[in-house]
Coordinates of C-alpha atoms in Angstrom, one line a residue:
M1 CA 72.4 -7.9 61.0
Y2 CA 71.5 -4.6 62.7
K3 CA 69.9 -4.5 66.1
L4 CA 66.9 -2.3 65.7
D5 CA 65.2 -2.7 69.1
L6 CA 67.6 -0.6 71.0
P7 CA 66.1 1.4 73.9
I8 CA 65.4 5.1 73.3
D9 CA 67.7 7.5 75.2
I10 CA 65.4 9.5 77.5
K11 CA 67.8 12.5 77.6
E12 CA 68.1 12.6 73.9
K13 CA 64.3 12.4 73.5
A14 CA 63.9 15.2 76.0
A15 CA 66.5 17.3 74.1
I16 CA 64.7 16.7 70.9
E17 CA 61.4 17.7 72.4
R18 CA 62.9 20.8 73.9
R19 CA 64.3 21.8 70.6
R20 CA 61.0 21.2 68.9
R21 CA 59.2 23.2 71.5
A22 CA 61.7 26.1 71.2
E23 CA 61.3 25.9 67.4
K24 CA 57.6 26.2 67.7
E25 CA 57.8 29.1 70.2
R26 CA 60.4 30.8 67.9
Q27 CA 58.1 30.3 64.9
G28 CA 55.2 31.8 66.9
R29 CA 57.3 34.9 67.8
I30 CA 58.7 35.3 64.3
F31 CA 55.6 34.6 62.2
N32 CA 53.4 36.8 64.5
A33 CA 53.4 40.2 62.7
K34 CA 52.1 42.0 65.8
Q35 CA 55.0 40.9 68.1
R36 CA 57.9 40.7 65.6
Q37 CA 60.3 43.6 65.6
I38 CA 63.4 43.9 63.5
G39 CA 66.1 46.1 65.0
V40 CA 65.4 48.7 67.7
D41 CA 62.3 51.0 67.7
K42 CA 63.9 54.4 68.2
E43 CA 60.6 56.3 68.2
A44 CA 59.3 54.0 70.9
L45 CA 62.5 54.4 73.0
G46 CA 62.3 58.2 72.5
Q47 CA 58.7 58.1 73.5
Q48 CA 59.6 56.1 76.6
V49 CA 62.3 58.6 77.5
Q50 CA 59.9 61.4 77.1
D51 CA 57.3 59.6 79.2
R52 CA 59.9 58.9 81.9
N53 CA 61.0 62.5 81.9
W54 CA 57.4 63.6 81.9
M55 CA 56.7 61.3 84.9
Q56 CA 59.8 62.7 86.7
D57 CA 58.6 66.2 86.1
L58 CA 55.1 65.3 87.2
E59 CA 56.5 63.6 90.4
E60 CA 58.6 66.7 91.1
K61 CA 55.6 69.0 90.6
R62 CA 53.5 66.7 92.7
A63 CA 56.2 66.7 95.4
A64 CA 56.4 70.5 95.2
A65 CA 52.6 70.8 95.4
F66 CA 52.6 68.5 98.4
A67 CA 55.3 70.5 100.0
K68 CA 53.5 73.8 99.5
D69 CA 50.3 72.1 100.8
S70 CA 52.1 70.9 103.8
I71 CA 53.6 74.3 104.5
R72 CA 50.2 75.9 104.1
N73 CA 48.6 73.3 106.4
D74 CA 51.4 73.9 109.0
T75 CA 50.8 77.6 108.8
I76 CA 47.1 77.1 109.2
A77 CA 47.7 74.7 112.1
Q78 CA 50.0 77.3 113.8
L79 CA 47.3 80.0 113.3
L80 CA 44.6 77.7 114.7
E81 CA 46.9 76.8 117.7
R82 CA 47.5 80.5 118.4
R83 CA 43.8 81.2 118.1
Q84 CA 43.1 78.3 120.5
Q85 CA 45.6 79.6 123.0
F86 CA 44.2 83.1 122.7
D87 CA 40.7 81.8 123.2
E88 CA 41.8 79.8 126.2
R89 CA 43.4 82.9 127.7
E90 CA 40.3 84.9 127.0
N91 CA 38.1 82.3 128.6
I92 CA 40.3 82.1 131.7
R93 CA 40.4 85.9 132.0
A94 CA 36.6 86.1 131.6
L95 CA 36.2 83.3 134.2
N96 CA 38.4 85.1 136.7
E97 CA 36.6 88.4 136.0
F98 CA 33.2 86.7 136.5
R99 CA 34.5 85.1 139.8
A100 CA 35.8 88.5 141.0
L101 CA 32.5 90.2 140.2
H102 CA 29.8 87.6 141.0
Q103 CA 31.5 84.9 143.1
Q104 CA 32.8 86.8 146.2
P105 CA 32.8 85.0 149.5
D106 CA 30.0 87.3 150.8
A107 CA 27.8 86.2 147.9
Q108 CA 27.8 82.5 149.0
R109 CA 24.8 80.9 150.5
E110 CA 26.7 79.8 153.7
W111 CA 28.4 83.2 154.2
D112 CA 26.1 84.2 157.1
L113 CA 27.4 81.1 159.0
N114 CA 31.1 81.8 158.2
D115 CA 31.2 85.6 158.5
P116 CA 33.8 86.5 161.2
D117 CA 32.0 89.9 161.7
Y118 CA 28.6 88.3 162.2
L119 CA 28.2 89.5 165.8
K120 CA 29.3 93.1 164.9
K121 CA 26.8 93.3 162.1
D122 CA 24.0 91.6 164.1
M123 CA 21.2 93.8 165.5
P124 CA 20.5 93.9 169.2
A125 CA 17.6 91.8 170.5
R126 CA 15.4 94.9 170.9
V127 CA 15.7 98.2 169.1
S128 CA 12.5 99.9 170.0
D129 CA 9.1 99.3 171.6
D130 CA 7.5 98.5 168.2
D131 CA 10.2 96.1 167.1
P132 CA 8.4 93.4 165.0
R133 CA 11.0 90.8 166.1
C134 CA 9.9 91.0 169.7
G135 CA 6.9 88.8 170.1
L136 CA 5.1 87.6 173.2
A137 CA 7.6 84.9 174.0
S138 CA 10.7 86.9 173.3
L139 CA 11.0 88.2 176.9
Q140 CA 12.4 91.5 175.5
K141 CA 9.4 93.7 176.1
F142 CA 7.2 94.0 179.2
Q143 CA 3.9 95.7 179.9
G144 CA 4.2 99.3 181.0
E145 CA 7.7 99.9 179.5
D146 CA 8.0 102.9 177.1
L147 CA 11.6 103.7 176.2
N148 CA 10.8 106.5 173.8
A149 CA 7.9 108.2 175.5
R150 CA 9.6 111.6 176.2
A151 CA 11.3 111.8 172.8
R152 CA 8.1 110.8 171.1
A153 CA 6.1 113.4 173.0
K154 CA 8.6 116.1 172.1
F155 CA 8.6 115.0 168.5
Q156 CA 4.8 115.1 168.3
Q157 CA 4.8 118.7 169.8
E158 CA 7.3 119.9 167.2
Q159 CA 5.4 118.2 164.5
L160 CA 2.1 119.7 165.6
R161 CA 3.7 123.2 165.7
E162 CA 5.2 122.8 162.2
W163 CA 1.8 121.6 160.9
S164 CA 0.1 124.7 162.3
L165 CA 2.7 127.1 160.8
K166 CA 2.4 125.4 157.5
Q167 CA -1.4 125.6 157.5
Q168 CA -1.2 129.4 158.3
E169 CA 1.4 130.0 155.6
N170 CA -0.7 128.0 153.1
Q171 CA -3.8 130.0 154.0
R172 CA -2.0 133.4 153.7
R173 CA -0.4 132.4 150.4
A174 CA -3.8 131.2 149.0
Q175 CA -5.4 134.5 150.0
Q176 CA -2.6 136.5 148.2
Q177 CA -2.8 134.3 145.1
Q178 CA -6.6 134.7 145.1
Q179 CA -6.3 138.5 145.3
S180 CA -3.7 138.6 142.6
A181 CA -5.8 136.4 140.4
D182 CA -8.9 138.7 140.9
Q183 CA -6.9 141.8 140.1
L184 CA -5.5 140.2 136.9
F185 CA -8.9 139.0 135.9
F186 CA -10.5 142.5 136.3
A187 CA -7.6 144.1 134.5
K188 CA -7.8 141.6 131.7
Q189 CA -11.6 142.1 131.4
I190 CA -11.1 145.9 131.1
E191 CA -8.4 145.4 128.5
L192 CA -10.5 143.1 126.5
D193 CA -13.5 145.4 126.6
Q194 CA -11.4 148.4 125.5
R195 CA -9.8 146.3 122.7
A196 CA -13.2 145.2 121.5
V197 CA -14.4 148.8 121.3
E198 CA -11.2 149.8 119.4
L199 CA -11.6 146.9 117.0
Q200 CA -15.3 147.7 116.4
Q201 CA -14.4 151.3 115.6
A202 CA -11.5 150.3 113.4
E203 CA -13.7 147.8 111.6
E204 CA -16.4 150.4 110.9
Q205 CA -13.7 152.9 109.7
C206 CA -12.2 150.2 107.5
R207 CA -15.6 149.3 106.1
R208 CA -16.3 152.9 105.2
D209 CA -12.9 153.2 103.6
I210 CA -13.4 150.0 101.6
N211 CA -16.8 151.2 100.4
K212 CA -15.4 154.5 99.3
S213 CA -12.5 152.8 97.5
T214 CA -14.8 150.4 95.8
R215 CA -17.1 153.3 94.7
D216 CA -14.1 155.3 93.4
Y217 CA -12.7 152.2 91.6
N218 CA -16.1 151.4 90.0
D219 CA -16.4 155.0 88.8
A220 CA -12.9 155.0 87.3
L221 CA -13.5 151.6 85.7
F222 CA -16.8 152.8 84.2
R223 CA -15.0 155.9 82.7
E224 CA -12.1 153.7 81.4
N225 CA -14.6 151.3 79.7
Q226 CA -16.4 154.2 78.1
E227 CA -13.1 155.7 76.8
R228 CA -12.0 152.2 75.6
R229 CA -15.3 151.7 73.7
A230 CA -15.0 155.1 72.1
L231 CA -11.4 154.5 71.1
K232 CA -12.2 151.1 69.7
K233 CA -15.1 152.5 67.7
R234 CA -12.9 155.3 66.2
Q235 CA -10.2 152.7 65.4
E236 CA -12.6 150.4 63.7
E237 CA -14.0 153.3 61.6
Y238 CA -10.5 154.4 60.7
D239 CA -9.6 150.7 59.7
N240 CA -12.7 150.4 57.6
F241 CA -12.0 153.6 55.7
A242 CA -8.4 152.6 55.2
E243 CA -9.4 149.1 54.0
M244 CA -11.9 150.5 51.5
A245 CA -9.3 152.9 50.2
N246 CA -6.7 150.1 49.9
L247 CA -9.2 147.9 48.1
V248 CA -10.2 150.6 45.6
S249 CA -6.6 151.6 44.8
G250 CA -4.9 148.2 45.4
D251 CA -3.6 145.7 43.0
L252 CA -6.4 143.2 43.7
L253 CA -9.2 145.1 42.1
S254 CA -6.9 146.8 39.5
E255 CA -5.5 143.3 38.6
N256 CA -1.9 144.5 38.4
P257 CA 0.2 141.6 37.0
D258 CA 3.3 142.9 38.8
Q259 CA 1.9 141.9 42.2
A260 CA 2.4 138.2 41.4
I261 CA 6.2 138.6 40.9
S262 CA 8.0 136.8 43.8
Q263 CA 10.8 138.3 45.8
F264 CA 13.0 135.2 44.9
G265 CA 13.2 136.1 41.2
P266 CA 11.1 137.2 38.2
H267 CA 10.8 133.6 37.1
R268 CA 8.7 132.7 40.2
V269 CA 5.2 134.0 41.1
V270 CA 3.0 134.2 44.2
P271 CA 0.1 131.7 43.7
D272 CA -2.5 133.7 45.6
R273 CA -1.8 136.9 43.6
W274 CA -1.3 135.5 40.1
K275 CA -4.0 136.7 37.7
G276 CA -3.0 134.5 34.7
M277 CA -0.4 134.6 31.9
N278 CA -0.2 137.4 29.3
A279 CA -0.2 136.9 25.5
E280 CA 3.6 136.9 25.3
Q281 CA 4.0 134.2 27.9
L282 CA 1.3 132.1 26.2
R283 CA 3.1 132.5 22.8
R284 CA 6.4 131.4 24.3
I285 CA 4.7 128.4 25.9
R286 CA 3.2 127.3 22.6
E287 CA 6.5 127.7 20.8
E288 CA 8.2 125.6 23.5
Q289 CA 5.5 122.9 23.3
Q290 CA 6.0 122.8 19.5
K291 CA 9.7 122.4 19.9
Q292 CA 9.2 119.6 22.4
L293 CA 6.8 117.8 19.9
E294 CA 9.4 118.1 17.1
E295 CA 12.2 116.9 19.5
K296 CA 10.0 113.9 20.6
K297 CA 9.3 113.0 17.0
R298 CA 13.0 113.1 16.1
R299 CA 13.9 110.9 19.2
D300 CA 11.2 108.4 18.2
E301 CA 12.5 108.1 14.7
E302 CA 16.1 107.7 15.9
E303 CA 14.9 105.0 18.4
Q304 CA 13.0 103.2 15.7
Q305 CA 16.0 103.2 13.4
R306 CA 18.3 102.0 16.3
Q307 CA 15.8 99.2 17.1
N308 CA 15.7 98.1 13.4
E309 CA 19.5 98.0 13.3
W310 CA 19.6 95.9 16.5
D311 CA 17.0 93.5 15.0
Q312 CA 19.1 93.0 11.9
R313 CA 22.3 92.5 13.9
R314 CA 20.6 90.0 16.2
I315 CA 19.2 88.0 13.2
A316 CA 22.7 87.9 11.6
E317 CA 24.3 86.8 14.9
A318 CA 21.7 84.1 15.3
K319 CA 22.4 82.8 11.8
A320 CA 26.2 82.8 12.4
G321 CA 25.6 81.0 15.7
M322 CA 23.5 78.3 14.1
I323 CA 26.2 77.7 11.4
A324 CA 28.9 77.5 14.1
E325 CA 26.8 75.0 16.1
R326 CA 26.3 72.8 13.0
Q327 CA 30.1 72.9 12.4
I328 CA 30.8 72.0 16.0
E329 CA 28.3 69.1 15.8
R330 CA 30.0 67.7 12.7
E331 CA 33.4 67.9 14.3
R332 CA 32.0 66.2 17.5
R333 CA 30.5 63.3 15.4
A334 CA 33.8 62.9 13.5
Q335 CA 35.7 62.7 16.9
E336 CA 33.3 60.2 18.3
L337 CA 33.7 58.0 15.1
N338 CA 37.5 58.2 15.4
L339 CA 37.3 57.3 19.1
Y340 CA 35.1 54.3 18.4
N341 CA 37.5 53.1 15.7
D342 CA 40.5 53.4 18.1
N343 CA 38.6 51.6 20.9
Q344 CA 37.8 48.7 18.5
R345 CA 41.4 48.5 17.5
L346 CA 42.7 48.5 21.1
S347 CA 40.1 45.9 22.0
N348 CA 41.3 43.6 19.2
E349 CA 44.9 44.1 20.3
Q350 CA 44.2 43.3 23.9
R351 CA 42.2 40.2 23.0
N352 CA 45.0 38.9 20.8
L353 CA 47.6 39.7 23.5
K354 CA 45.6 37.9 26.2
A355 CA 45.2 34.9 23.9
Y356 CA 48.9 34.8 23.2
L357 CA 49.7 35.0 26.9
D358 CA 47.3 32.3 27.8
R359 CA 48.4 29.9 25.0
V360 CA 52.2 30.6 25.0
V361 CA 53.5 32.5 28.0
Y362 CA 51.4 31.4 31.0
T363 CA 51.3 27.7 30.3
N364 CA 52.8 26.5 33.7
Q365 CA 50.5 28.0 36.4
P366 CA 51.6 27.5 40.0
T367 CA 49.4 25.5 42.3
A368 CA 48.5 25.9 46.0
A369 CA 51.3 23.5 47.0
Y370 CA 53.9 25.9 45.6
F371 CA 52.8 28.6 48.0
T372 CA 52.5 26.4 51.1
Q373 CA 56.3 25.6 51.1
F374 CA 57.2 29.1 52.1
N375 CA 57.4 30.1 55.9
S376 CA 57.4 26.5 57.0
S377 CA 60.5 26.9 59.1
S378 CA 62.1 29.7 61.2
R379 CA 65.6 29.2 59.9

């Protein structure tokens, strides 16, 4: 008999499990419509090539932009470095100039102690008798000493003599100025008095001349006014006589019909001169009115006749339209009846065909088990 309790080979079992797992993974890849691809997607590959080229171009443009930016930064850095060097040189120059102007050795606080010419520049212990540096304990000035007595006395005499001369000169100049001022004052007074007299005389003469001129002007004006009134009166009388003559012999009172004729033509009149129409004009107007009445009557008769013809034509067209509408309605009803009969016939044929298919043709309907056997393996 057969030996059925043989031990299972572990390697074979592992190989079977591996194949089952690979089959399940393969089925998952094949049956997944989102991941499955048959052949090579050329559009995707072309799109990838375009994307890669676009990325390369973008990287090149980015590198070029970075290069330009770096060049610009280097240029700016060089300019800033040059400016910094220039500012440093300017600061150093300004510092040296300030030191040369304001920081000399003689301007230092300890220069009086370090000056080599200090003794040469120093003043002697006593310059004069009134030297303020020489106090009681200086032992530089003693009682009874007067170093500048002779020079001071001579200087005082010279000064006194100059003061006296200046006072005399000032007094003499003041007297001369006073005399000149008095002479000028007296001459000015005489001149002002003489001018006042001349002005008074001239003013009186001018007043007399003005009064005479005013009197002559008033006389001339009075005579001119009288002449103007007389001339105006004569002109008014002449105008009145001329107006009365014109009115008597004019067209207004004589009612001349020719005065109403306008300069623009005989068919136009002047309204303010028109005295009315004559008999001939009235006759022509009445004849024209009679012609207009007859013409209006004839047009009314023609319009009434035309309106009657239009009414008859409209009634005939309405009757023809009603007849045509009735004919169209009958044809529409006949078409609807034919369509209903055709639909009934087609409905019967479809019902018979469906019954034939259900009873004869489709007798073996597939079940759900028939469809589950598909796509059960990846091979």
